[in-house]
Coordinates of C-alpha atoms in Angstrom, one line a residue:
Chain A
M240 CA -111.1 67.3 67.8
V241 CA -114.7 68.5 68.0
T242 CA -116.0 70.3 65.0
V243 CA -118.4 73.1 65.5
T244 CA -121.8 72.4 64.0
A245 CA -123.2 74.9 61.6
P246 CA -125.4 77.5 63.2
Q247 CA -128.2 76.9 60.8
G248 CA -128.4 73.4 62.1
A249 CA -128.1 72.0 58.6
T250 CA -125.7 69.1 58.1
P251 CA -122.5 70.4 56.4
H252 CA -122.2 69.5 52.8
L253 CA -118.6 68.6 53.2
E254 CA -116.7 67.9 56.4
V255 CA -113.0 67.6 56.7
R256 CA -111.7 66.0 59.9
D257 CA -108.1 65.9 61.0
L258 CA -106.8 65.7 57.4
T259 CA -103.1 65.2 57.0
I260 CA -101.4 64.9 53.6
H261 CA -97.8 63.8 53.0
Y262 CA -95.9 63.8 49.8
K263 CA -93.3 61.2 50.7
Q264 CA -91.8 62.7 53.9
F265 CA -93.0 66.3 53.3
A266 CA -96.2 67.2 55.1
A267 CA -98.3 69.4 52.8
L268 CA -101.3 69.5 55.1
E269 CA -101.5 68.9 58.9
N270 CA -104.5 68.2 61.0
V271 CA -106.9 70.4 59.0
S272 CA -110.5 70.4 60.0
L273 CA -113.2 72.4 58.3
E274 CA -116.7 72.2 56.9
V275 CA -118.4 73.6 53.9
R276 CA -122.2 74.3 54.2
Q277 CA -124.9 73.8 51.6
N278 CA -125.0 76.6 49.0
E279 CA -122.2 78.7 50.4
I280 CA -119.1 79.9 48.7
F281 CA -116.3 78.7 51.0
G282 CA -113.1 80.7 50.3
I283 CA -109.6 79.4 51.0
I284 CA -106.8 81.9 51.0
G285 CA -103.1 81.6 51.8
P286 CA -99.7 81.9 50.2
A287 CA -98.1 79.3 48.0
N288 CA -97.4 75.9 49.5
A289 CA -100.0 76.3 52.1
G290 CA -101.7 73.0 51.0
K291 CA -104.7 74.5 49.4
T292 CA -104.5 72.5 46.2
S293 CA -103.6 69.3 48.0
L294 CA -106.8 69.7 50.0
L295 CA -108.9 69.9 46.8
K296 CA -107.0 66.9 45.4
A297 CA -107.9 64.8 48.5
I298 CA -111.5 65.8 48.3
N299 CA -111.9 64.7 44.7
R300 CA -109.8 61.6 45.3
M301 CA -107.3 62.9 42.8
D302 CA -104.7 61.6 45.2
L303 CA -105.0 58.4 43.3
F304 CA -103.1 59.9 40.4
D305 CA -100.1 60.6 42.6
S306 CA -98.5 57.5 44.2
S307 CA -96.3 59.6 46.4
M308 CA -99.3 61.3 48.0
R309 CA -100.5 59.9 51.4
V310 CA -103.8 61.0 52.9
E311 CA -104.8 60.5 56.5
G312 CA -108.0 61.6 58.2
Q313 CA -111.6 61.8 57.1
I314 CA -113.5 63.7 54.4
L315 CA -117.2 63.4 54.7
F316 CA -119.2 64.3 51.6
N317 CA -123.0 64.3 52.4
G318 CA -122.0 62.3 55.4
I319 CA -120.2 59.6 53.4
N320 CA -116.5 59.0 54.1
T321 CA -114.9 59.6 50.7
R322 CA -111.7 57.8 51.8
K323 CA -113.7 54.6 51.8
V324 CA -115.6 55.1 48.6
R325 CA -115.0 52.4 46.0
N326 CA -116.6 54.0 43.0
V327 CA -114.4 57.2 42.9
Y328 CA -115.8 57.9 39.4
G329 CA -119.3 58.4 40.8
L330 CA -117.9 60.6 43.6
R331 CA -115.9 62.8 41.1
R332 CA -119.1 63.3 39.1
Q333 CA -120.7 64.9 42.1
I334 CA -117.7 67.2 42.7
G335 CA -116.7 69.4 39.7
V336 CA -113.2 70.9 39.6
V337 CA -111.8 73.8 37.7
F338 CA -108.0 73.9 37.5
P339 CA -105.8 77.0 37.6
L340 CA -104.9 76.8 33.9
P341 CA -107.9 76.4 31.6
V342 CA -108.0 73.0 30.0
G343 CA -109.9 73.0 26.7
L344 CA -109.9 69.4 25.7
P345 CA -109.0 68.9 22.1
L346 CA -112.6 68.3 21.2
S347 CA -115.2 70.7 19.8
V348 CA -116.8 73.2 22.1
Y349 CA -119.9 71.1 22.0
D350 CA -118.2 67.9 22.7
N351 CA -116.3 69.4 25.6
V352 CA -119.5 70.2 27.4
A353 CA -121.3 67.1 26.2
L354 CA -118.5 64.8 27.4
A355 CA -119.7 64.3 31.0
P356 CA -123.4 63.7 30.1
R357 CA -122.2 61.3 27.5
L358 CA -120.0 59.5 29.9
A359 CA -123.0 59.3 32.2
G360 CA -125.0 57.7 29.4
T361 CA -127.0 60.5 27.8
K362 CA -127.1 59.7 24.1
N363 CA -130.1 61.6 22.8
R364 CA -128.9 64.5 20.7
S365 CA -131.7 66.9 21.6
D366 CA -131.2 66.2 25.3
L367 CA -127.5 66.9 24.9
D368 CA -128.3 70.1 23.0
V369 CA -130.3 71.3 25.9
I370 CA -127.6 70.5 28.5
V371 CA -124.9 72.1 26.4
E372 CA -126.8 75.3 25.9
R373 CA -127.8 75.5 29.5
C374 CA -124.3 74.9 30.8
L375 CA -122.7 77.4 28.4
R376 CA -125.3 80.0 29.4
R377 CA -124.6 79.4 33.0
A378 CA -120.9 79.9 32.4
A379 CA -121.6 83.1 30.5
L380 CA -120.0 81.7 27.4
W381 CA -123.0 80.9 25.2
D382 CA -123.3 84.2 23.4
E383 CA -119.6 84.1 22.3
V384 CA -119.5 80.5 21.0
K385 CA -123.1 79.7 19.9
D386 CA -122.1 80.1 16.3
R387 CA -119.1 78.0 16.5
L388 CA -120.0 75.1 18.7
M389 CA -118.1 72.7 16.4
A390 CA -114.8 74.7 16.6
L391 CA -112.0 73.1 18.6
G392 CA -112.3 74.0 22.3
S393 CA -108.6 74.3 22.6
L394 CA -108.5 77.1 20.1
L395 CA -110.7 79.5 22.2
S396 CA -109.0 82.3 24.1
G397 CA -107.7 81.7 27.6
G398 CA -110.7 83.4 29.3
Q399 CA -113.2 81.6 27.1
Q400 CA -111.4 78.3 27.8
Q401 CA -111.7 78.8 31.5
R402 CA -115.4 79.5 31.2
L403 CA -115.6 76.4 28.9
T404 CA -114.0 74.5 31.7
I405 CA -116.6 75.8 34.2
A406 CA -119.4 74.9 31.7
R407 CA -117.9 71.4 31.5
A408 CA -117.7 71.1 35.2
L409 CA -121.4 72.1 35.5
S410 CA -122.5 69.7 32.8
Q411 CA -122.0 66.7 35.1
E412 CA -124.6 68.4 37.4
P413 CA -122.3 68.4 40.4
Q414 CA -123.4 69.1 44.0
M415 CA -120.2 70.9 44.7
L416 CA -117.8 72.9 42.6
M417 CA -114.2 73.4 43.5
L418 CA -112.3 76.2 41.8
D419 CA -108.5 76.3 42.2
E420 CA -107.2 79.8 41.5
F421 CA -109.4 80.0 38.4
S422 CA -108.5 83.6 37.6
I423 CA -104.7 83.1 37.2
A424 CA -104.9 82.9 33.4
V425 CA -107.9 85.2 32.9
D426 CA -108.2 88.9 32.3
P427 CA -109.9 91.1 34.9
V428 CA -113.0 91.6 32.9
T429 CA -113.6 87.9 32.3
T430 CA -112.7 87.3 36.0
M431 CA -115.6 89.7 37.0
R432 CA -117.9 87.9 34.6
I433 CA -117.0 84.5 36.1
E434 CA -117.4 85.9 39.6
D435 CA -121.0 87.0 38.7
V436 CA -121.6 83.5 37.4
L437 CA -120.4 82.0 40.7
K438 CA -122.7 84.2 42.7
E439 CA -125.6 82.9 40.7
L440 CA -124.4 79.3 40.9
K441 CA -124.3 79.5 44.7
K442 CA -128.1 79.0 44.7
E443 CA -127.6 75.5 43.2
V444 CA -124.3 74.2 44.3
S445 CA -121.8 74.6 47.1
I446 CA -118.6 76.1 46.0
I447 CA -115.1 75.9 47.3
L448 CA -113.0 78.8 46.0
V449 CA -109.3 78.6 46.4
T450 CA -107.8 81.9 45.5
N451 CA -104.6 83.9 45.7
L452 CA -106.5 87.1 45.6
V453 CA -107.6 88.2 49.0
Q454 CA -110.0 90.7 47.5
Q455 CA -111.6 88.0 45.4
A456 CA -112.4 86.0 48.5
R457 CA -113.8 89.2 50.1
R458 CA -116.1 89.7 47.1
L459 CA -117.4 86.2 46.8
A460 CA -116.9 84.0 49.8
D461 CA -119.4 83.7 52.7
R462 CA -116.8 82.2 54.9
T463 CA -113.1 82.0 54.4
A464 CA -110.3 79.8 55.8
F465 CA -106.7 81.0 56.0
F466 CA -104.1 78.4 55.3
L467 CA -100.4 78.8 56.1
D468 CA -97.7 76.2 55.8
G469 CA -100.0 73.3 55.7
K470 CA -102.2 74.4 58.6
C471 CA -105.6 75.9 58.7
I472 CA -104.9 78.9 60.8
E473 CA -108.6 79.8 61.2
T474 CA -111.9 79.9 59.6
A475 CA -114.2 82.9 59.8
V476 CA -117.1 84.7 58.2
T477 CA -115.3 86.5 55.4
E478 CA -116.2 90.0 56.5
D479 CA -114.7 89.4 59.9
L480 CA -111.3 88.7 58.2
F481 CA -111.3 92.2 56.8
T482 CA -112.7 94.1 59.7
G483 CA -110.1 92.7 62.0
A484 CA -112.5 90.7 64.0
V485 CA -110.3 87.6 63.7
Q486 CA -108.1 86.2 66.5
D487 CA -104.9 85.4 64.8
Q488 CA -102.3 88.0 64.0
R489 CA -101.0 86.1 61.0
T490 CA -104.4 86.1 59.4
R491 CA -104.7 89.9 59.9
D492 CA -101.2 90.4 58.4
Y493 CA -101.9 88.3 55.4
V494 CA -105.2 89.9 54.6
E495 CA -103.7 93.4 54.9
G496 CA -100.8 92.5 52.8
R497 CA -98.2 92.8 55.5
F498 CA -96.9 89.3 55.1
G499 CA -93.5 87.8 54.6
Chain B
M45 CA -69.0 90.3 33.9
E46 CA -67.9 89.9 30.3
Q47 CA -71.3 90.9 29.0
N48 CA -71.1 94.1 31.0
Q49 CA -67.7 94.9 29.5
A50 CA -69.0 94.3 26.0
Q51 CA -72.0 96.5 26.5
S52 CA -70.0 99.4 27.9
P53 CA -69.0 101.7 25.1
S54 CA -65.3 101.3 24.1
P55 CA -63.9 102.8 20.9
P56 CA -61.7 99.9 19.8
L57 CA -64.7 97.7 19.5
D58 CA -66.4 100.0 16.9
T59 CA -63.4 100.0 14.6
R60 CA -63.4 96.2 14.5
F61 CA -67.0 95.9 13.1
D62 CA -65.9 96.0 9.5
R63 CA -63.4 93.2 9.9
L64 CA -64.3 89.5 9.7
N65 CA -62.9 87.5 12.7
S66 CA -62.6 83.8 13.3
D67 CA -66.1 83.6 14.7
W68 CA -67.5 84.8 11.5
Y69 CA -65.6 82.3 9.4
F70 CA -66.4 79.4 11.8
D71 CA -70.1 80.3 11.6
K72 CA -70.0 80.4 7.8
L73 CA -68.1 77.0 7.7
A74 CA -70.7 75.5 10.0
Q75 CA -73.5 76.8 7.9
V76 CA -72.0 75.4 4.7
L77 CA -71.4 71.9 6.4
M78 CA -75.0 71.8 7.6
F79 CA -76.2 72.8 4.2
I80 CA -74.2 70.0 2.5
G81 CA -75.5 67.5 5.0
G82 CA -79.0 68.6 4.5
I83 CA -79.0 68.9 0.8
S84 CA -77.1 65.6 0.2
V85 CA -80.1 63.6 1.5
I86 CA -82.3 65.2 -1.1
V87 CA -79.6 64.8 -3.8
F88 CA -79.3 61.0 -3.0
I89 CA -83.0 60.5 -3.1
I90 CA -83.3 62.3 -6.4
G91 CA -80.3 60.3 -7.6
I92 CA -81.8 57.0 -6.8
F93 CA -85.1 58.0 -8.4
V94 CA -83.2 59.1 -11.6
F95 CA -81.2 55.9 -11.7
V96 CA -84.3 53.7 -11.3
S97 CA -86.1 55.8 -13.9
I98 CA -83.3 55.5 -16.4
E99 CA -83.1 51.8 -16.0
G100 CA -86.8 51.3 -16.2
F101 CA -87.4 53.8 -19.0
G102 CA -86.4 51.4 -21.7
F103 CA -89.2 49.2 -20.7
L104 CA -91.8 52.0 -20.3
A105 CA -90.9 53.1 -23.8
G106 CA -90.8 49.7 -25.4
K107 CA -92.7 46.6 -24.1
F108 CA -94.8 48.5 -21.6
E109 CA -98.6 48.3 -22.1
F110 CA -100.7 50.1 -19.5
S111 CA -103.5 47.6 -19.4
E112 CA -101.2 44.6 -19.4
F113 CA -98.9 46.0 -16.7
F114 CA -101.6 46.9 -14.3
F115 CA -104.5 44.5 -15.1
S116 CA -102.9 41.3 -16.3
P117 CA -102.2 38.7 -13.6
D118 CA -99.6 37.0 -15.9
W119 CA -96.0 37.8 -15.0
R120 CA -94.0 35.6 -17.5
P121 CA -90.9 37.6 -18.4
T122 CA -89.0 34.5 -19.4
S123 CA -91.6 32.9 -21.6
Q124 CA -90.3 31.3 -24.8
T125 CA -93.4 32.0 -26.8
K126 CA -94.6 35.4 -25.6
E127 CA -93.3 37.4 -22.6
T128 CA -96.0 39.1 -20.5
Y129 CA -95.4 41.6 -17.8
G130 CA -98.6 41.8 -15.8
L131 CA -98.3 43.1 -12.2
L132 CA -101.9 42.3 -11.0
A133 CA -101.0 39.1 -9.2
L134 CA -97.9 40.6 -7.6
M135 CA -99.8 43.7 -6.5
A136 CA -102.5 41.4 -5.1
G137 CA -99.8 39.5 -3.3
T138 CA -98.3 42.6 -1.7
A139 CA -101.6 44.1 -0.9
S140 CA -103.0 41.0 0.7
V141 CA -99.9 40.3 2.8
T142 CA -99.7 43.9 3.9
G143 CA -103.4 44.1 4.6
F144 CA -103.3 40.9 6.7
A145 CA -100.2 42.1 8.5
M146 CA -102.1 45.3 9.4
L147 CA -104.9 43.2 10.8
V148 CA -102.4 41.6 13.1
A149 CA -100.2 44.6 13.8
V150 CA -102.8 47.4 14.4
P151 CA -104.5 45.8 17.4
F152 CA -101.3 44.5 18.9
S153 CA -99.4 47.7 18.5
L154 CA -102.2 50.1 19.6
G155 CA -103.0 47.9 22.5
A156 CA -99.3 47.7 23.5
A157 CA -98.9 51.5 23.1
I158 CA -102.0 52.3 25.2
Y159 CA -100.8 49.9 27.9
I160 CA -97.3 51.3 28.0
A161 CA -98.4 55.0 27.8
E162 CA -101.5 54.9 30.1
F163 CA -101.4 51.9 32.4
S164 CA -97.8 51.0 33.2
S165 CA -95.4 53.2 35.1
G166 CA -91.9 53.3 36.4
K167 CA -89.6 50.3 35.9
K168 CA -92.2 48.2 34.1
R169 CA -92.7 51.0 31.6
E170 CA -89.0 51.4 30.9
F171 CA -88.6 47.7 30.6
L172 CA -91.4 47.4 28.1
K173 CA -90.2 50.3 26.0
V174 CA -86.6 49.0 25.8
T175 CA -87.8 45.4 25.0
I176 CA -90.1 46.7 22.2
E177 CA -87.4 48.8 20.7
L178 CA -85.1 45.7 20.8
L179 CA -87.8 43.7 18.9
A180 CA -87.7 46.3 16.2
A181 CA -84.0 45.6 15.6
I182 CA -84.5 41.9 14.7
P183 CA -83.2 41.5 11.1
S184 CA -85.9 40.6 8.6
V185 CA -84.1 37.5 7.4
V186 CA -84.5 36.1 11.0
W187 CA -88.3 36.7 10.7
G188 CA -88.3 35.0 7.4
F189 CA -86.5 32.1 8.9
I190 CA -89.1 31.8 11.6
G191 CA -91.8 31.8 9.0
L192 CA -90.1 29.1 7.1
T193 CA -89.2 26.7 9.9
I194 CA -91.7 27.4 12.6
M195 CA -94.8 28.9 11.2
N196 CA -94.9 26.7 8.1
P197 CA -95.2 23.3 9.8
L198 CA -97.5 24.9 12.4
I199 CA -100.0 26.2 9.8
I200 CA -99.9 22.8 8.0
Q201 CA -100.6 21.0 11.2
I202 CA -103.4 23.3 12.5
F203 CA -105.3 24.1 9.3
H204 CA -104.6 20.8 7.4
V205 CA -103.5 22.7 4.3
P206 CA -100.8 21.3 1.9
V207 CA -98.5 24.4 2.0
G208 CA -97.8 26.6 5.0
L209 CA -96.1 29.3 3.1
N210 CA -98.9 31.6 2.3
I211 CA -100.7 34.9 3.1
L212 CA -101.4 33.8 6.6
N213 CA -97.8 33.0 7.4
A214 CA -96.3 36.1 5.8
G215 CA -99.1 38.3 7.2
I216 CA -98.4 37.2 10.7
I217 CA -94.6 37.5 10.3
L218 CA -94.9 40.9 8.7
G219 CA -97.4 42.0 11.3
L220 CA -95.1 41.0 14.1
M221 CA -92.2 42.7 12.4
A222 CA -94.1 46.0 11.9
A223 CA -95.7 46.0 15.4
P224 CA -92.7 47.2 17.4
I225 CA -92.0 50.3 15.4
M226 CA -95.7 51.1 15.2
T227 CA -96.0 50.6 19.0
S228 CA -93.0 52.9 19.5
I229 CA -94.4 55.7 17.3
A230 CA -98.0 55.3 18.7
E231 CA -96.7 55.4 22.3
D232 CA -94.8 58.7 21.5
A233 CA -98.1 60.1 20.1
L234 CA -100.0 59.1 23.3
K235 CA -97.3 60.5 25.5
A236 CA -97.4 63.8 23.6
V237 CA -101.0 64.3 24.9
P238 CA -100.6 66.7 27.9
D239 CA -101.2 65.3 31.3
R240 CA -103.7 68.1 32.1
Y241 CA -106.1 66.5 29.6
R242 CA -105.9 63.2 31.6
E243 CA -106.4 65.0 34.9
A244 CA -109.3 67.1 33.6
A245 CA -111.1 64.0 32.2
E246 CA -110.5 61.9 35.3
A247 CA -111.4 64.7 37.7
M248 CA -114.8 64.9 36.1
G249 CA -115.5 61.3 36.8
A250 CA -114.3 59.6 33.6
T251 CA -113.1 56.0 34.1
R252 CA -109.6 55.1 32.8
W253 CA -111.1 53.7 29.6
Q254 CA -113.5 56.5 29.1
M255 CA -110.7 58.9 29.4
I256 CA -108.6 57.0 26.9
Y257 CA -111.4 56.5 24.4
K258 CA -113.0 59.9 24.6
V259 CA -110.1 62.2 25.2
I260 CA -106.6 60.7 24.7
L261 CA -107.3 58.7 21.4
P262 CA -109.0 61.7 19.7
A263 CA -106.2 64.0 20.8
A264 CA -103.5 61.5 19.5
K265 CA -105.4 60.6 16.4
N266 CA -103.0 62.0 13.9
G267 CA -100.0 60.5 15.5
L268 CA -101.7 57.1 15.7
L269 CA -102.7 57.2 12.0
G270 CA -99.2 58.1 11.2
A271 CA -97.9 55.1 13.1
I272 CA -100.3 52.8 11.2
L273 CA -99.3 54.3 7.8
L274 CA -95.7 53.8 8.8
G275 CA -96.5 50.2 9.4
V276 CA -98.1 50.0 6.0
G277 CA -95.1 51.4 4.4
R278 CA -92.9 48.9 6.2
G279 CA -95.0 46.0 5.1
F280 CA -95.1 47.3 1.5
G281 CA -91.4 47.7 1.2
E282 CA -90.3 44.6 3.2
T283 CA -88.6 42.0 1.0
M284 CA -86.7 39.2 2.6
A285 CA -89.2 38.0 5.1
V286 CA -91.9 38.2 2.5
L287 CA -89.8 36.3 0.0
M288 CA -89.3 33.5 2.5
A289 CA -92.8 33.2 4.0
T290 CA -95.2 33.8 1.1
G291 CA -94.3 30.8 -0.9
H292 CA -93.3 33.0 -3.8
S293 CA -95.7 31.7 -6.3
I294 CA -97.6 33.9 -8.7
N295 CA -101.2 33.7 -7.8
L296 CA -104.4 35.8 -7.5
P297 CA -105.3 34.8 -4.0
T298 CA -108.7 33.6 -3.0
S299 CA -108.0 32.7 0.6
V300 CA -105.4 33.3 3.2
F301 CA -104.0 29.9 2.6
D302 CA -102.9 30.7 -1.0
S303 CA -99.3 31.3 -1.7
V304 CA -98.6 34.6 -3.3
R305 CA -95.6 36.6 -4.5
A306 CA -94.8 40.2 -3.6
L307 CA -93.6 43.0 -5.8
T308 CA -90.4 43.5 -3.8
A309 CA -89.7 39.8 -3.6
T310 CA -89.9 39.5 -7.4
I311 CA -87.3 42.2 -7.8
A312 CA -85.0 40.6 -5.2
A313 CA -85.4 37.1 -6.6
E314 CA -85.1 37.8 -10.3
L315 CA -82.7 40.7 -10.7
G316 CA -79.7 38.6 -10.3
E317 CA -80.7 36.2 -13.0
T318 CA -81.4 38.8 -15.8
A319 CA -79.0 40.1 -18.3
V320 CA -78.3 43.8 -17.7
G321 CA -80.3 45.9 -20.1
S322 CA -82.7 43.2 -21.2
D323 CA -86.4 43.7 -21.3
H324 CA -86.8 41.6 -18.2
Y325 CA -84.2 43.6 -16.3
Q326 CA -85.9 46.9 -17.4
A327 CA -89.3 45.6 -16.4
L328 CA -88.0 44.9 -12.9
F329 CA -86.9 48.5 -12.7
A330 CA -90.3 49.5 -13.8
I331 CA -91.7 47.7 -10.8
G332 CA -89.1 49.7 -8.8
I333 CA -90.6 52.9 -10.2
F334 CA -94.1 51.8 -9.2
L335 CA -93.0 50.8 -5.7
F336 CA -91.2 54.2 -5.4
A337 CA -94.3 56.0 -6.4
V338 CA -96.6 54.1 -4.0
T339 CA -94.2 54.5 -1.0
F340 CA -93.9 58.1 -1.8
V341 CA -97.7 58.6 -1.8
I342 CA -98.0 56.6 1.5
N343 CA -95.3 58.6 3.2
L344 CA -96.8 61.9 1.9
V345 CA -100.2 61.0 3.2
A346 CA -98.7 59.9 6.5
D347 CA -96.9 63.2 6.7
L348 CA -100.0 65.2 5.9
I349 CA -102.0 63.4 8.5
V350 CA -99.3 63.7 11.3
R351 CA -99.0 67.4 10.6
G352 CA -102.7 67.5 11.1
V353 CA -105.4 68.1 8.6
R354 CA -107.5 69.2 11.5
K355 CA -111.0 69.4 10.1
G356 CA -114.2 67.9 11.5

């Protein structure tokens, strides 16, 4: 299968080729090919069980946690085949993930954000201070927690924890950020704040945004892929999905809410 | 269907509200039974404490001298000239054996717990869990026997010391005894840490060990401390194995090759030979009060820690 090269001529940041994922006999993803460009927000929409989360897991090599998960095909990150990478820890540090439910690790707010830099070897307290403040600011959380950095991260409210999770993902200075339905446990106001954060972040990292909310994809994503039953139905510039300029009837139905 | 019928308004139901039916009596009966079951545990414990206190009170009121009891190393309750009741050597014996046992048991049990909880899976994990719980069921007299017949000659041979029944021997035996139950509790504590913490840590590029060290252990800290304190309590209260493996000689130890005697072993060995009601008999019960108090404090601290004094 020939992948279409990006119009800008830039090499894609992430390229997925003929990816098939099985859980035991069940095929969660079949022959998916797509590419994510530098500094774009790439949306993935689709109903449950479409294979969206499985794709993210395969990209970050989280398939290693699940022995029943079988991955075939290629995923090229910066041109390197991640399926063949031996140091998966190094790879994961380049690709931050935010899970659907916020995970405030049972450490202080400060330690939550400082964890990744510490793992990478940063020991100096003032360096860490700078990183922590920068990441919390970028995640729009600094003002709310600056006076209680030593409080337990797991005691923050749901929306704050989700922004803490984003700050933590940013602290490892990733080149790519993957968000898996981040707004599921977050109130609308906080969702809007995080969305603003993402628009800013786009300047620095490439973002994959998996979302259940079609309108969220419309607000944020530059290009969007529609997944259905383990297949990537099509990928298009996001606005085309909503103006009906897409080819597939199923995509149109889903976007307009006439599905199922 | 039945629910619907009950909800639908029907006059006969209303008139029955002021009558007690069999359900009501059964509920009351169950409540009373549960209450008796629950309260009896407390009653028994208080009963034991009262009994031990009464038996030991005669000593506390008579021959007891605070400085001698706690700071004299001389335990000579049967001396012809002057009886002395000093616990220092016995406390040193118990403390040194328990301390050495923890040196053995803590690394073993935490290591085993981490391996079972974080690194093994499936059949291997089940097999290890069952085996370790089986180990916890070995009677202490068997452990004492191992100390006496296997460890004793081994220690003499390896370290060229005259006696192999000493702190080293008892400490190892006690450590191995305490390790299974500590492993089991510690493993429970680790398993109680939600998987999403593991996934979050690994997804951000932490290695297995970094994840365990930076995230899992801090999260399970209280449970692990509780497991260790439980082991301390076990070592403190253990009698038979300690009686058999320490050498049972009154001594202020200066090295791990010294024989010592434990508080518990003293009670076990001497109680049968004393006249009921004698000073000696009452002094042994005073030791019992002391043990009771210490165990109570250890358990209380363990409980507070496990519940989580979550500061700092």
